[in-house]
CSV table of C-alpha atoms in Angstrom, one decimal:
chain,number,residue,atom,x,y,z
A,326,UNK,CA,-19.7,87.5,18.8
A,327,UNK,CA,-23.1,85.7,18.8
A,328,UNK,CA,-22.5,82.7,20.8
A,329,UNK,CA,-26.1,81.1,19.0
A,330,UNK,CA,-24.2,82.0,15.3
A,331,UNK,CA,-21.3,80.1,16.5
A,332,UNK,CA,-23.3,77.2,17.9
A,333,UNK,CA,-25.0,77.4,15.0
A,334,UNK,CA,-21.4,77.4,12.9
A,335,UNK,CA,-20.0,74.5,14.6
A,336,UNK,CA,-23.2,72.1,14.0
A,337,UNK,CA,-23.0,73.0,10.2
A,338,UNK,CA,-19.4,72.3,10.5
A,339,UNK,CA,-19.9,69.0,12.3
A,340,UNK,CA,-22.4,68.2,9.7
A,341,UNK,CA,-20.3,68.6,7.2
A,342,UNK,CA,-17.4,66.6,8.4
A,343,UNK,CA,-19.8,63.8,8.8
A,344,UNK,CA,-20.9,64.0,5.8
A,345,UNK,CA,-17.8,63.9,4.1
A,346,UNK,CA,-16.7,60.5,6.4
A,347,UNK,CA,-20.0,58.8,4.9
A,348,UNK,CA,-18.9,59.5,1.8
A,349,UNK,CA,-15.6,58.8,1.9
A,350,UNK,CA,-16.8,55.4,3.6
A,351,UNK,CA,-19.1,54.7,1.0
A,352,UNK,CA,-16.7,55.5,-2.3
A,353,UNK,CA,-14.1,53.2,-0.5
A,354,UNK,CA,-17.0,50.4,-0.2
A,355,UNK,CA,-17.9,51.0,-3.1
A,356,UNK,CA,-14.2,50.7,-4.7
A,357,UNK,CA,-13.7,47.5,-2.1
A,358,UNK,CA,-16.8,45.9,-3.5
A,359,UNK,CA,-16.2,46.3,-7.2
A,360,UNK,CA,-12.3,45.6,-7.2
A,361,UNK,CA,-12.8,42.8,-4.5
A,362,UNK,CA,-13.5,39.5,-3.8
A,363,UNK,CA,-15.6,38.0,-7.0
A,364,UNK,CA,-17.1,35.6,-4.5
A,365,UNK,CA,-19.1,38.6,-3.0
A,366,UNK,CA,-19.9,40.4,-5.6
A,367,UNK,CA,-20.9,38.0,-7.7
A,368,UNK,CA,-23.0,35.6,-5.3
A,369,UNK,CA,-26.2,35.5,-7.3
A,370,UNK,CA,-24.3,34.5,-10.4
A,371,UNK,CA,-22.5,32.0,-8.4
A,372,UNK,CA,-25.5,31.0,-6.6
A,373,UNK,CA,-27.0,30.6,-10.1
A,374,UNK,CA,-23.8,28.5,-11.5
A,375,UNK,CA,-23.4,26.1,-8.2
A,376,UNK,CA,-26.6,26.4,-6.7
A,377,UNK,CA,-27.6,28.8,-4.1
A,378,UNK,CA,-25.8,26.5,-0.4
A,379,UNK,CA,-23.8,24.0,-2.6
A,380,UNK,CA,-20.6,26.4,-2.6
A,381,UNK,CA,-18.3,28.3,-0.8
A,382,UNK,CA,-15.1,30.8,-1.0
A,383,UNK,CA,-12.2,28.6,0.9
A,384,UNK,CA,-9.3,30.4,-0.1
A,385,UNK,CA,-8.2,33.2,-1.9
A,386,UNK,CA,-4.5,34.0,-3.2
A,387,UNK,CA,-3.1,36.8,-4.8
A,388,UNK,CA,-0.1,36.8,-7.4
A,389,UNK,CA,2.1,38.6,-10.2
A,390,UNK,CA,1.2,38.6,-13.1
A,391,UNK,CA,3.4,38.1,-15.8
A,392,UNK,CA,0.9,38.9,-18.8
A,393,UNK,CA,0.6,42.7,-18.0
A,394,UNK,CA,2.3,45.3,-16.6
A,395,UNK,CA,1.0,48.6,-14.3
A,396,UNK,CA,2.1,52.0,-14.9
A,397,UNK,CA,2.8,54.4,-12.0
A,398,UNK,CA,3.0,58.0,-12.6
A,399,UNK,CA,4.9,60.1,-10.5
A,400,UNK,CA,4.0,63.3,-11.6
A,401,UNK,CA,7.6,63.3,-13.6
A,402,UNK,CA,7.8,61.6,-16.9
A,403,UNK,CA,11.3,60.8,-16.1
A,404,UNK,CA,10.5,59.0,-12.7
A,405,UNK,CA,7.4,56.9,-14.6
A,406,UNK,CA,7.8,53.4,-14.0
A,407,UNK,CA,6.2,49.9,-15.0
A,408,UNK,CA,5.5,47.0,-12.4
A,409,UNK,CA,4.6,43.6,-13.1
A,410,UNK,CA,0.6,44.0,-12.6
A,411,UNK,CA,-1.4,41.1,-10.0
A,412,UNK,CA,-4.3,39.4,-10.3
A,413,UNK,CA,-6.6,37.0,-7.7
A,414,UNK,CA,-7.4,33.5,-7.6
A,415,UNK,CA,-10.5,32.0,-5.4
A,416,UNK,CA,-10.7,28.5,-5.0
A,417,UNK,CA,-14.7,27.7,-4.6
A,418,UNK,CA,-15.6,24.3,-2.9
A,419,UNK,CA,-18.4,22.7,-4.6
A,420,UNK,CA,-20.7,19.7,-2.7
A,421,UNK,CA,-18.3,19.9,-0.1
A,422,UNK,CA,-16.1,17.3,-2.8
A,423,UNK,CA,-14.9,19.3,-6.0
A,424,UNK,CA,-12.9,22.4,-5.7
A,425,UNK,CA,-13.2,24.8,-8.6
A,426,UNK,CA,-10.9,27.9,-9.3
A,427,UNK,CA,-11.7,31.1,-10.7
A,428,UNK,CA,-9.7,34.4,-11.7
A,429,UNK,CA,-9.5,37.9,-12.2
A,430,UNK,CA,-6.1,37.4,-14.2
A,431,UNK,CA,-8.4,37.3,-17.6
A,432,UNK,CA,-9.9,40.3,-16.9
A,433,UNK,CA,-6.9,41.7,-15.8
A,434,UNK,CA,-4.9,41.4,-18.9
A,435,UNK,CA,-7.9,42.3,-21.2
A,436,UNK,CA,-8.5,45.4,-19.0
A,437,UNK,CA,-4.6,46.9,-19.8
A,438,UNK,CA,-5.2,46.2,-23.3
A,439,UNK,CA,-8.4,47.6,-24.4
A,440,UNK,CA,-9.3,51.4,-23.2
A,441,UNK,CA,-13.0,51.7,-22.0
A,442,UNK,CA,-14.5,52.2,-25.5
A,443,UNK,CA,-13.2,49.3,-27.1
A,444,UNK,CA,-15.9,47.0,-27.7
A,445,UNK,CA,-13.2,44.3,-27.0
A,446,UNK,CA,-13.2,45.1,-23.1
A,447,UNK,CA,-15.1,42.9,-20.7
A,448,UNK,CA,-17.1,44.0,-18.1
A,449,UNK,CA,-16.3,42.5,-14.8
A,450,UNK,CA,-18.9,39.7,-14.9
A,451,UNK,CA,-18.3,39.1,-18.9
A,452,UNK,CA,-15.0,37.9,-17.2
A,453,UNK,CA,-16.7,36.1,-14.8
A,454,UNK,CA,-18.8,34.4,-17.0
A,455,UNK,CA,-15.5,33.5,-19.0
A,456,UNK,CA,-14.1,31.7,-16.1
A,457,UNK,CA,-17.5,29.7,-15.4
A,458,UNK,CA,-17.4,28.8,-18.7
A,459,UNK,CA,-14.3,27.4,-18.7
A,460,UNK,CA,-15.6,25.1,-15.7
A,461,UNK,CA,-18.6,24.3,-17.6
A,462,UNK,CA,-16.7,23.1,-20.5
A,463,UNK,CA,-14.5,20.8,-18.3
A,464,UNK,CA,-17.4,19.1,-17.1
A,465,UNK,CA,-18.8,18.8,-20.3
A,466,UNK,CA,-15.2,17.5,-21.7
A,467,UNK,CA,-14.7,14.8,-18.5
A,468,UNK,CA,-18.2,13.3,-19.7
A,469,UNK,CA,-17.6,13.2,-23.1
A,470,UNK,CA,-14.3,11.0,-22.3
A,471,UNK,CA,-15.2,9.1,-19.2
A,472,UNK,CA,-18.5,8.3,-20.3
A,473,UNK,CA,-19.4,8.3,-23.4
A,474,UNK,CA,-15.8,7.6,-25.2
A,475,UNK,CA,-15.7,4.8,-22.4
A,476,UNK,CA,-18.3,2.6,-24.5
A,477,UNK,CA,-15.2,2.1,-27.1
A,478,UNK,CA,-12.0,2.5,-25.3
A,479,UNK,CA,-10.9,1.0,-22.1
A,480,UNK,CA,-9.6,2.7,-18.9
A,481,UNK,CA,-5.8,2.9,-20.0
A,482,UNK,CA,-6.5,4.3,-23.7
A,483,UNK,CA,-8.7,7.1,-22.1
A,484,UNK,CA,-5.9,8.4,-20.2
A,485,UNK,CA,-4.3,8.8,-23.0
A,486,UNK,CA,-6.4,11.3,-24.1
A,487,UNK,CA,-7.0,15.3,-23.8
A,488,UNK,CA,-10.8,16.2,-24.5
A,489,UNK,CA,-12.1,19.6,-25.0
A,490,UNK,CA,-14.7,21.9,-25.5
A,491,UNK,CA,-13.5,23.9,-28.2
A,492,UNK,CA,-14.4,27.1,-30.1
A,493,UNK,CA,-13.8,28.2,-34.4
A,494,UNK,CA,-13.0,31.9,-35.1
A,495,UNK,CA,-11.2,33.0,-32.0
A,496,UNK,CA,-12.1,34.3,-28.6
A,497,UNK,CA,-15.7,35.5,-28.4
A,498,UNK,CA,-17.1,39.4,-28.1
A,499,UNK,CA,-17.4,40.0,-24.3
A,500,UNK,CA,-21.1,40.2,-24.9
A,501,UNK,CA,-21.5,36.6,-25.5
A,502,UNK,CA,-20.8,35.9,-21.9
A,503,UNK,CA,-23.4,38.1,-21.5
A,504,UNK,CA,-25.8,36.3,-23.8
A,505,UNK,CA,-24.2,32.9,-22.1
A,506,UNK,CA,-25.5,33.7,-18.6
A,507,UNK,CA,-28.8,33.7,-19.7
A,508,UNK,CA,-29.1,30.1,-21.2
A,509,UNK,CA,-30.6,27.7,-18.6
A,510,UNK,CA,-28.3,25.1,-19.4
A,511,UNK,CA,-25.3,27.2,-18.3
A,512,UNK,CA,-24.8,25.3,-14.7
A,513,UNK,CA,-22.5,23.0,-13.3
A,514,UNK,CA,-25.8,20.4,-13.3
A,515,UNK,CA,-26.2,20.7,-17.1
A,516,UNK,CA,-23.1,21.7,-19.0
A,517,UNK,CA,-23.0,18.8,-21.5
A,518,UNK,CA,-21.4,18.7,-24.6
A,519,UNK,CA,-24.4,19.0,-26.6
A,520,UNK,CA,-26.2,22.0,-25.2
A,521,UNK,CA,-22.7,23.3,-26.0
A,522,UNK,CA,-22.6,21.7,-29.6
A,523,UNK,CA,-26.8,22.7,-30.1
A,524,UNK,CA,-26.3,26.6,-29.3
A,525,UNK,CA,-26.3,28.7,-32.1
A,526,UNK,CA,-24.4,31.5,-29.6
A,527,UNK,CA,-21.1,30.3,-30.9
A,528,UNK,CA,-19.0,27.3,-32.9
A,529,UNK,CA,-18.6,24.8,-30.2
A,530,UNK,CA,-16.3,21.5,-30.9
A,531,UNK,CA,-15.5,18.8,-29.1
A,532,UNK,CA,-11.5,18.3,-29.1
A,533,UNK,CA,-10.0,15.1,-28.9
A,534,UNK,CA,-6.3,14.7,-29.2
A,535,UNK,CA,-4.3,11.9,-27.9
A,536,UNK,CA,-0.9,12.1,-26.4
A,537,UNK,CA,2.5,11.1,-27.8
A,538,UNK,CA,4.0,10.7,-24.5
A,539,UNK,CA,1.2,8.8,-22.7
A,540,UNK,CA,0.4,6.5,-25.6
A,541,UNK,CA,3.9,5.1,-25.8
A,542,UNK,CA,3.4,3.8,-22.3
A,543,UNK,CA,0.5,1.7,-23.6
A,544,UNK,CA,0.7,-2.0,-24.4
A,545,UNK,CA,1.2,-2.4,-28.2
A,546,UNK,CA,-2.1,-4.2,-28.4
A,547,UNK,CA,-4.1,-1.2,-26.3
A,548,UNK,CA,-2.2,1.3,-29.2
A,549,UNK,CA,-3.2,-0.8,-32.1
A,550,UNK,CA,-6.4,-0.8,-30.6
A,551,UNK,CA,-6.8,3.0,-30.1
A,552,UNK,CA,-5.8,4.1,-33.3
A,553,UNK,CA,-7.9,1.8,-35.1
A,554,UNK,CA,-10.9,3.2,-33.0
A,555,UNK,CA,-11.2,6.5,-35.1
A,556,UNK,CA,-14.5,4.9,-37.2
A,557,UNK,CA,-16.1,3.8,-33.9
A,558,UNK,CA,-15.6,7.4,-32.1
A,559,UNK,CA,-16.9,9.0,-35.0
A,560,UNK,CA,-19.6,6.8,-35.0
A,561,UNK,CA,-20.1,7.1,-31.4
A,562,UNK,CA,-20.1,10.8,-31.4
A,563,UNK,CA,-22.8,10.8,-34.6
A,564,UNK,CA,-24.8,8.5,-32.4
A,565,UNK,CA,-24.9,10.9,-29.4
A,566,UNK,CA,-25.3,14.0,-30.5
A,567,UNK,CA,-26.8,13.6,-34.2
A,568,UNK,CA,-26.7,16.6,-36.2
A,569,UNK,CA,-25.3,18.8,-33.6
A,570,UNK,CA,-21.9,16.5,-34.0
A,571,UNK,CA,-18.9,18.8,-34.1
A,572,UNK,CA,-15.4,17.4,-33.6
A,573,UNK,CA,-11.8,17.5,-34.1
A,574,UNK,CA,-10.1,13.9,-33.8
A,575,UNK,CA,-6.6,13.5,-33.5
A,576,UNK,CA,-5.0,10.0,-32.3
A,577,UNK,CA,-1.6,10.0,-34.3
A,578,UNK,CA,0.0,10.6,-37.7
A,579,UNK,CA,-2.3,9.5,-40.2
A,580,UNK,CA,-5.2,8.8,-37.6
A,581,UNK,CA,-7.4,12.4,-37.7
A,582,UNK,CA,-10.6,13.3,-38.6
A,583,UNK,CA,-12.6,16.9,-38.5
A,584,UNK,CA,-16.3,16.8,-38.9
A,585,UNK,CA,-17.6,17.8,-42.4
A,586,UNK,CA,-14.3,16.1,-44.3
């Protein structure tokens, strides 16, 4: 046999093998990058979020998920079998002082509900964007109570409370996280409770309920003092935000007030 066709044989072979290692190498990149860690894939929105050097991934854990189950097929029906699915959290360290946590489990859960038509499924970032929100709405919720409820109720009274940024009509349609990302408010530096009360995206409240448990630990002057604040909160909150004001007030049986009553 030729010796130059089996040369020639051998490189095409060669090729071919190395070919189908880069491939193979770049699908499973590929399937690393998108399945991954968030904190890589996603480090322009994060950089957008934080601000590009004032965060970083500290730690990441993985756990089981109690929300959805995985299916495994074994090529028998009768062998088919269901596992308790698992889903990633990643602890983000913001200004080198506040920690922030974000998940997959979200997108997990949606993902095992909805096929890939449903207009109900989120894209990786829409769930992304889900979890920054919630973030964003903290932030928002901890200034509404520490600083601007502050100018009516003392330190012990605000403990009492739960504040919220809160939504009317149900979860949103994955492409309003979409829509979301792109406001220029949507950072950890301006995520107040009016640009979420002003945007005409979706119905945004804010939430304010107090506790049973911790307001029966209050003197009975601080309680009698709290529940008869309702008038100056409302006020309060018509002050700050105007016509944007949205709320739901809840201090106790007979002390609750919704905007527009």
């Amino acid at each position: 046999m030729d010796t130059r066709f089996e040369d020639r044989r051998s490189k095409i072979i060669g090729i071919g093998v190395i070919v189908i290692i880069v491939v193979a190498l770049i699908i499973g990149i590929s399937l690393w990058f998108v399945s991954g860690s968030w904190p890589t894939r996603f480090k322009g929105e994060l950089n957008s979020f934080f601000g590009e050097g004032n965060w970083e991934e500290i730690s990441s854990e993985s756990y089981e998920s109690m929300m959805y189950t995985v299916h495994h097929y074994t090529g028998d029906s009768l062998y088919d079998y269901d596992t308790n699915g698992t889903y990633t959290e990643w602890d983000i360290l913001y200004n080198n002082e506040e920690i922030w946590t974000i998940s997959n489990h979200t997108y997990k859960i949606n993902h095992s509900k909805y096929n890939f038509f449903s207009p109900k499924r989120y894209s990786a970032k829409q769930a992304l964007i889900q979890q920054l929100m919630n973030i964003s709405c903290t932030i928002a919720a901890e200034d509404v109570q520490y600083n601007i409820l502050s100018e009516v109720l003392n330190d012990e009274q605000l403990e009492c409370l739960r504040v919220n940024i809160s939504y009317h009509d149900g979860n949103p349609k994955p492409s309003f996280y979409s829509q979301l990302a792109k406001e220029d408010w949507f950072n950890v530096n301006d995520s107040t409770a009016y640009n979420y009360l002003k945007t005409d995206l979706y119905d945004f409240y804010i939430d304010i309920l107090a506790f049973d448990y911790k307001f029966e630990k209050l003197s009975d002057e601080d309680q009698e003092d709290l529940l008869n604040s309702l008038d100056d909160i409302v006020q309060l909150l018509e002050d700050t935000y105007g016509e944007y004001a949205k709320y739901d007030i809840y201090l106790g049986e007979g002390y609750s007030l919704e905007s527009g009553e």
